[in-house]
Coordinates of C-alpha atoms in Angstrom, one line a residue:
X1231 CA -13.5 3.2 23.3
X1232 CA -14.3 1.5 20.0
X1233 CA -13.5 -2.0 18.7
X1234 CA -10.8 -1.1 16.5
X1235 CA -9.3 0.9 19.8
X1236 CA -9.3 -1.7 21.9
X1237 CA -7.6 -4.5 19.5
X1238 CA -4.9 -2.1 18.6
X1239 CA -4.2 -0.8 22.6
X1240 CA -3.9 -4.6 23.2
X1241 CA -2.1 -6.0 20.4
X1242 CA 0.8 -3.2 20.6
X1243 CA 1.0 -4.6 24.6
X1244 CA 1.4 -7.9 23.3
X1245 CA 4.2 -7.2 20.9
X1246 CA 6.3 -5.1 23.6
X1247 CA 5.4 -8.2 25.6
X1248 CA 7.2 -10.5 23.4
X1249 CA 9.9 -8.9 21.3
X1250 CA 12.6 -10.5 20.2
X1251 CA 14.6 -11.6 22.6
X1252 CA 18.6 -12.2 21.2
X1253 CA 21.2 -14.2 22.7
X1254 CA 24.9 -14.3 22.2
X1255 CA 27.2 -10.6 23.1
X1256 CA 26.7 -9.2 20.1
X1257 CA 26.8 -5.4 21.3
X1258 CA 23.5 -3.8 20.0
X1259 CA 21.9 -6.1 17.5
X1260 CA 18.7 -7.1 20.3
X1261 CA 18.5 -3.9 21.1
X1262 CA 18.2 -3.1 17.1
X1263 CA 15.6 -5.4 16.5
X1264 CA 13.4 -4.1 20.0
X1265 CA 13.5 -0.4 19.0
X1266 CA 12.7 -0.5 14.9
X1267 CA 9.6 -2.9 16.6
X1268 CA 8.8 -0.4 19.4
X1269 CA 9.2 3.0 17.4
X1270 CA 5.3 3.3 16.7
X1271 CA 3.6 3.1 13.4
X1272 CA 0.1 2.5 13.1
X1273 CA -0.1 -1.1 13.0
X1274 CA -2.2 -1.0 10.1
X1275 CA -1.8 -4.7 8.9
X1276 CA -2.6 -6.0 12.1
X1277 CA -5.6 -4.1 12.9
X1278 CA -6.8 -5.1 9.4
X1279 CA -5.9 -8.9 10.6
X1280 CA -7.3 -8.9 14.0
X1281 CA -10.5 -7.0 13.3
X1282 CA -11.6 -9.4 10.6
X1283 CA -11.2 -12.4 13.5
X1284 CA -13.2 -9.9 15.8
X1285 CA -16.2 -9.9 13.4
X1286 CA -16.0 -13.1 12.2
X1287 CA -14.4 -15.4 15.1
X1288 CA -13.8 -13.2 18.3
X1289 CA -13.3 -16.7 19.8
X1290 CA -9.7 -16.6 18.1
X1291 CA -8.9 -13.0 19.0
X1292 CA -6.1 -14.2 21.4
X1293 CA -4.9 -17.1 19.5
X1294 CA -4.2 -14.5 16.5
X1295 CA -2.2 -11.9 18.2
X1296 CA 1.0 -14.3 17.0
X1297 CA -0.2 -14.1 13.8
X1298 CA -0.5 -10.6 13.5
X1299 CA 3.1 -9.9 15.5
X1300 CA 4.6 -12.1 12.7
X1301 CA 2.9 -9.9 9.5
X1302 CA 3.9 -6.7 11.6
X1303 CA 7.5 -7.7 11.9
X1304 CA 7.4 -8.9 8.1
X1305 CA 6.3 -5.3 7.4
X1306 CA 8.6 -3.8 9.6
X1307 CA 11.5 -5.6 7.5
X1308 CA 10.6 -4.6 4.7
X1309 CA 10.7 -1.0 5.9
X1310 CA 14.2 -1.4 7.3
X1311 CA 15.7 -3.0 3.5
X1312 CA 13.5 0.2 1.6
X1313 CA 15.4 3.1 4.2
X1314 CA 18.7 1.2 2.9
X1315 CA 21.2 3.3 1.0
X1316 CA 21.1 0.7 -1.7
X1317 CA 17.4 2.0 -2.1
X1318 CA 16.2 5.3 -0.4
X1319 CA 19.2 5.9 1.5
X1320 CA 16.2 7.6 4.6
X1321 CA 17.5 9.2 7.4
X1322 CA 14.3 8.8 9.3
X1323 CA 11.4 5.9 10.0
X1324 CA 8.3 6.8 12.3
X1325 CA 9.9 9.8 13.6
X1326 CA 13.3 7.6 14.9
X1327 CA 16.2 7.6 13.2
X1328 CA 16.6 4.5 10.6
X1329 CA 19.0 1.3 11.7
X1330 CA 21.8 2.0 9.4
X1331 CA 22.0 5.5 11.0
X1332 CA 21.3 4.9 14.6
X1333 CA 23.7 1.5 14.3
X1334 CA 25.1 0.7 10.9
X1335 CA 24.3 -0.9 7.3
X1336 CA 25.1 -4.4 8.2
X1337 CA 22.7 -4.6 11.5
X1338 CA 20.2 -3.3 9.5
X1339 CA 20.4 -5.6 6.8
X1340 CA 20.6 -8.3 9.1
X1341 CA 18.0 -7.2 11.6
X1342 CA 15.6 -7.3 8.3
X1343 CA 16.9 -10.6 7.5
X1344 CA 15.9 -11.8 11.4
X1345 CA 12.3 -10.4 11.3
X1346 CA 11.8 -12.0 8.1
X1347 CA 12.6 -15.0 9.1
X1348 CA 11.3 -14.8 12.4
X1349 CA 7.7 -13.6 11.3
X1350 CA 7.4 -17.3 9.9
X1351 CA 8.6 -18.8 13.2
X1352 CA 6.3 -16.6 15.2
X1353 CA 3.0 -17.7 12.7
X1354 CA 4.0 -21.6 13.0
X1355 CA 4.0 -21.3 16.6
X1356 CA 0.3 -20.0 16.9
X1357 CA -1.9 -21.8 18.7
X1358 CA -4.0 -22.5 15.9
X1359 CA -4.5 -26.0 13.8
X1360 CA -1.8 -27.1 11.7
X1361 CA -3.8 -26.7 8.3
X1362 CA -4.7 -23.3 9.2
X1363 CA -1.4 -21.8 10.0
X1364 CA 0.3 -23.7 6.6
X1365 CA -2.6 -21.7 5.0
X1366 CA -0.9 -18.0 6.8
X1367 CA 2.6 -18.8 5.5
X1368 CA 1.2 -19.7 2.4
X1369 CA -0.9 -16.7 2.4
X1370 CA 2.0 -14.2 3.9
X1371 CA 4.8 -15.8 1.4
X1372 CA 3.0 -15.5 -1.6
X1373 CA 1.8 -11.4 -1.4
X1374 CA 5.2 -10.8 0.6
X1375 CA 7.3 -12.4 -1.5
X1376 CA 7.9 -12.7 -5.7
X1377 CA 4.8 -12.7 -6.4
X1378 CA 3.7 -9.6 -4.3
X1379 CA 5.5 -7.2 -2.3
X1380 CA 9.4 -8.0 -3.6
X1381 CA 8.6 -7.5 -7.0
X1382 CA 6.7 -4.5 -6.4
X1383 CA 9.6 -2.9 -4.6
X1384 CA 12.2 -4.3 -7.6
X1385 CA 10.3 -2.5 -10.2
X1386 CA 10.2 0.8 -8.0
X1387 CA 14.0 0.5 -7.8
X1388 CA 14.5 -0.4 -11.5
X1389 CA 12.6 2.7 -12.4
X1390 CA 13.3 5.7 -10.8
X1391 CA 13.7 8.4 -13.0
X1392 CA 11.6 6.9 -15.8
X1393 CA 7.8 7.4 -16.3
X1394 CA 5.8 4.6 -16.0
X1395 CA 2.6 4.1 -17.7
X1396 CA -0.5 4.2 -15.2
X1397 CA -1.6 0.8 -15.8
X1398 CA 2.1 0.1 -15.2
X1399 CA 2.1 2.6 -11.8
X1400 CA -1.2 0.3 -10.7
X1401 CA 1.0 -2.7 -11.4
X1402 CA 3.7 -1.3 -9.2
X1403 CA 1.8 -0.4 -6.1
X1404 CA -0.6 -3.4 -6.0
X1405 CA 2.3 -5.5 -5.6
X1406 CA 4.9 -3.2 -3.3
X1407 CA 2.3 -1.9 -1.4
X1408 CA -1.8 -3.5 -1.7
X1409 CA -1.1 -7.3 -2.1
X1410 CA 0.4 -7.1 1.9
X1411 CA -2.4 -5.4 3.2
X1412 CA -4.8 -7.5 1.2
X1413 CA -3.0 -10.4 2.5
X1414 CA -3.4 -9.2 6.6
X1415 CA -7.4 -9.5 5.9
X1416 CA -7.2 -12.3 4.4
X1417 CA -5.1 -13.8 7.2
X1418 CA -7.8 -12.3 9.2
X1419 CA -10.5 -14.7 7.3
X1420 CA -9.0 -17.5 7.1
X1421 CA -8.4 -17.9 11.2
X1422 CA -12.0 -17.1 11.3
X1423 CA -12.8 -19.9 8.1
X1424 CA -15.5 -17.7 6.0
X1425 CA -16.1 -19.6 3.4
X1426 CA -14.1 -19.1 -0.3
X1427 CA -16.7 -16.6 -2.0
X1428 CA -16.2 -14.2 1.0
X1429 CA -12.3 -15.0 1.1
X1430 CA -11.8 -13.7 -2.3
X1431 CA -14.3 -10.2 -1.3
X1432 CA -12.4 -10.0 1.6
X1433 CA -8.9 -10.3 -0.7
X1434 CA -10.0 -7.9 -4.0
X1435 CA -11.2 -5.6 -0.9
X1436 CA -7.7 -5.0 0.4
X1437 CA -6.5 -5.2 -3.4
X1438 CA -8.4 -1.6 -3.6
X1439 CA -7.4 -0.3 0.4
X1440 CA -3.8 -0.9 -0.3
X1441 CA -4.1 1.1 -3.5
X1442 CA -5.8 3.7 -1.7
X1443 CA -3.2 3.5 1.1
X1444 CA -0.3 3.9 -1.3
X1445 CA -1.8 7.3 -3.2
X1446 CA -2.9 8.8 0.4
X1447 CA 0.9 8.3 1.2
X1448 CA 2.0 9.7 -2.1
X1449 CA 0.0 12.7 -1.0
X1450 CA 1.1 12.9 2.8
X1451 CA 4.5 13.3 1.2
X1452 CA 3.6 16.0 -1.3
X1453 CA 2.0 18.4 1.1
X1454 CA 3.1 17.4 4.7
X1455 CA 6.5 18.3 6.3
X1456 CA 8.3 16.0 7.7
X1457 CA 7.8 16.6 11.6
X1458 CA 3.8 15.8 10.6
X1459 CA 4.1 12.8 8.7
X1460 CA 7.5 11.1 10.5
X1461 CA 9.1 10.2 7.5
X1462 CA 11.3 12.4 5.1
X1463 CA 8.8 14.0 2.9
X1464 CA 9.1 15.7 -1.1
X1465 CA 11.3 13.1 -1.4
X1466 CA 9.5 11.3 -4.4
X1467 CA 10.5 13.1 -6.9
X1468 CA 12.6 10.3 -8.7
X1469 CA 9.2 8.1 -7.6
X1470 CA 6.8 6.6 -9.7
X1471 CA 3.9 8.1 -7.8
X1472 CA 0.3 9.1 -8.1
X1473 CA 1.4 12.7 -7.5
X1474 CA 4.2 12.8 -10.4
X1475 CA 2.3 11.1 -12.9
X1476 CA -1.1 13.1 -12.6
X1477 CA -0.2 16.0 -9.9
X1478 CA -1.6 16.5 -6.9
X1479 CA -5.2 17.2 -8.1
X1480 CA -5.3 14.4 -10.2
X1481 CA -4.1 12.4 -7.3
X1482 CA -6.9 13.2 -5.2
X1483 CA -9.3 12.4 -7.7
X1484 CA -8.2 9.5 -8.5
X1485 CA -8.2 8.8 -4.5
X1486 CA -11.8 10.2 -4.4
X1487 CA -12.3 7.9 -6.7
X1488 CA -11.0 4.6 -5.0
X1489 CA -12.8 5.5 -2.0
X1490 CA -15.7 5.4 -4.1
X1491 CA -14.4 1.8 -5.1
X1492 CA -14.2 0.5 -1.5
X1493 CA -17.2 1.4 -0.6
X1494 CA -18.9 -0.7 -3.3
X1495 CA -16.7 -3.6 -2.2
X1496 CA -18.4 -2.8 1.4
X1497 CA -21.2 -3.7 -0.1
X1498 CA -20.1 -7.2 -0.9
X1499 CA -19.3 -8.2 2.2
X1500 CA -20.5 -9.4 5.8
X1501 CA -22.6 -6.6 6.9
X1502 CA -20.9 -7.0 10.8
X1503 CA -17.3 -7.1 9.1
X1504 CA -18.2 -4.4 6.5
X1505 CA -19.3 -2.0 9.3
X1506 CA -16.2 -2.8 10.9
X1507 CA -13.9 -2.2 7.4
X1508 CA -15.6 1.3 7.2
X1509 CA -15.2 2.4 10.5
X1510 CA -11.1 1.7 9.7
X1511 CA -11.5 3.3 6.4
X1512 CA -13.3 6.8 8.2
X1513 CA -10.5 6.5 10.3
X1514 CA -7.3 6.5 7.6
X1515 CA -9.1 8.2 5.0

């Protein structure tokens, strides 16, 4: 069993360990929030997150896994608010049926609300020093919120139907999609306290994974069905993806390319860390 094995196996026990637990006698909404947290995924973000500490501070391994259970349930929002029929209206998250299916619009709305919210709660409680964890929310906030992952998803909503520019699709995706997953590793550093030069590696590093993560999906749904990817697939066609704006072969260049990309940003970092990034990157890619 490798490293990146290991953390995961014992992460996803910690997070069915501490789910949400909801008081009150509302009918379904704790069970709401426990199965859209339980219904798999790959726990990308927190991998990313917990594998940096591994490399850099296994000390801290344990002392992050609140951490990473708040940037997993910030993620797993902002899955619940995109399979909304005010945006893609999906039938189906990692293979389950979505919240406003399964329960109804309003619990899903507020369920996202609750693990947004409560992602914050659960990274303030960390055993970690005060200075650090005001750095995480600031870190999480920022690429999460305006500035990052909200706008992104605005302008994918805003222009559906309409072709965007590539510079413009770039635009799009490092802020719906890259600026979180640049944001889990360097949540990742900053527990561990590398110093600023490698903070800012570490950072533009997941800039270029989440872009590469975000074209590999765009491919997944353009030549998988939907049994072997989880998710309703062909479904982008009203998308600004990589696919629609240079097909499928231009897509996987231009992925062929961004791996080509991360792998000179290996270079840039901690050899023990950037051994540890690749193996992650063999693994998705």
């Amino acid at each position: 069993m490798n490293n990146n094995t290991k953390i995961l196996e014992d992460f996803e026990l910690y997070l069915r360990e501490n789910l949400p637990k909801v008081e009150g006698f509302h009918p379904h909404f704790g069970n709401a929030l426990k199965e859209i947290l339980t219904a798999g995924g790959k726990r990308f973000r927190p991998m990313l997150l917990l594998s940096v500490v591994d490399a850099c501070a296994p000390l801290l391994i344990k002392n992050s896994y609140p951490v990473a259970l708040g940037l997993e349930m910030l993620h797993t929002y902002s899955l619940i608010h995109d399979d909304l029929p005010a945006m893609d209206d999906a039938p189906l998250r990692r293979g389950h049926p979505t919240l406003h299916v399964t329960y109804d619009e309003v619990t899903a709305i507020l369920a996202g609300d609750a693990l947004n919210t409560d992602a914050f709660y659960r990274i303030s409680t960390a055993p970690l020093s005060a200075s650090i964890k005001i750095e995480l929310v600031k870190i999480l906030a920022k690429n999460g919120g305006s500035d990052g992952m909200v706008i992104g998803q605005a302008i994918d909503c805003e222009f559906e139907d309409k072709v965007l520019k590539q510079a413009e699709l770039e635009f799009l995706h490092l802020n719906k999609t890259a600026k979180l997953i640049a944001a889990s590793l360097l949540m990742g550093a900053t527990i561990s306290e590398v110093n600023d030069a490698s903070k800012e590696a570490i950072y533009n590093f997941g800039l270029n994974l989440g872009l590469l993560f975000q074209i590999q999906d765009d491919i997944i749904d353009a030549t998988q069905s939907e049994e072997e990817a989880g998710k309703p697939t062909h479904n982008d066609k009203h998308k600004n993806s990589f696919v629609n704006l240079l097909g499928l072969e231009g897509a996987i260049k231009y992925k062929e390319q961004a791996l080509k990309t991360l792998h000179t940003d290996l270079k840039k970092l901690d050899k023990n860390l950037a051994n540890r990034l690749e193996n992650i990157v063999k693994g998705y890619f």
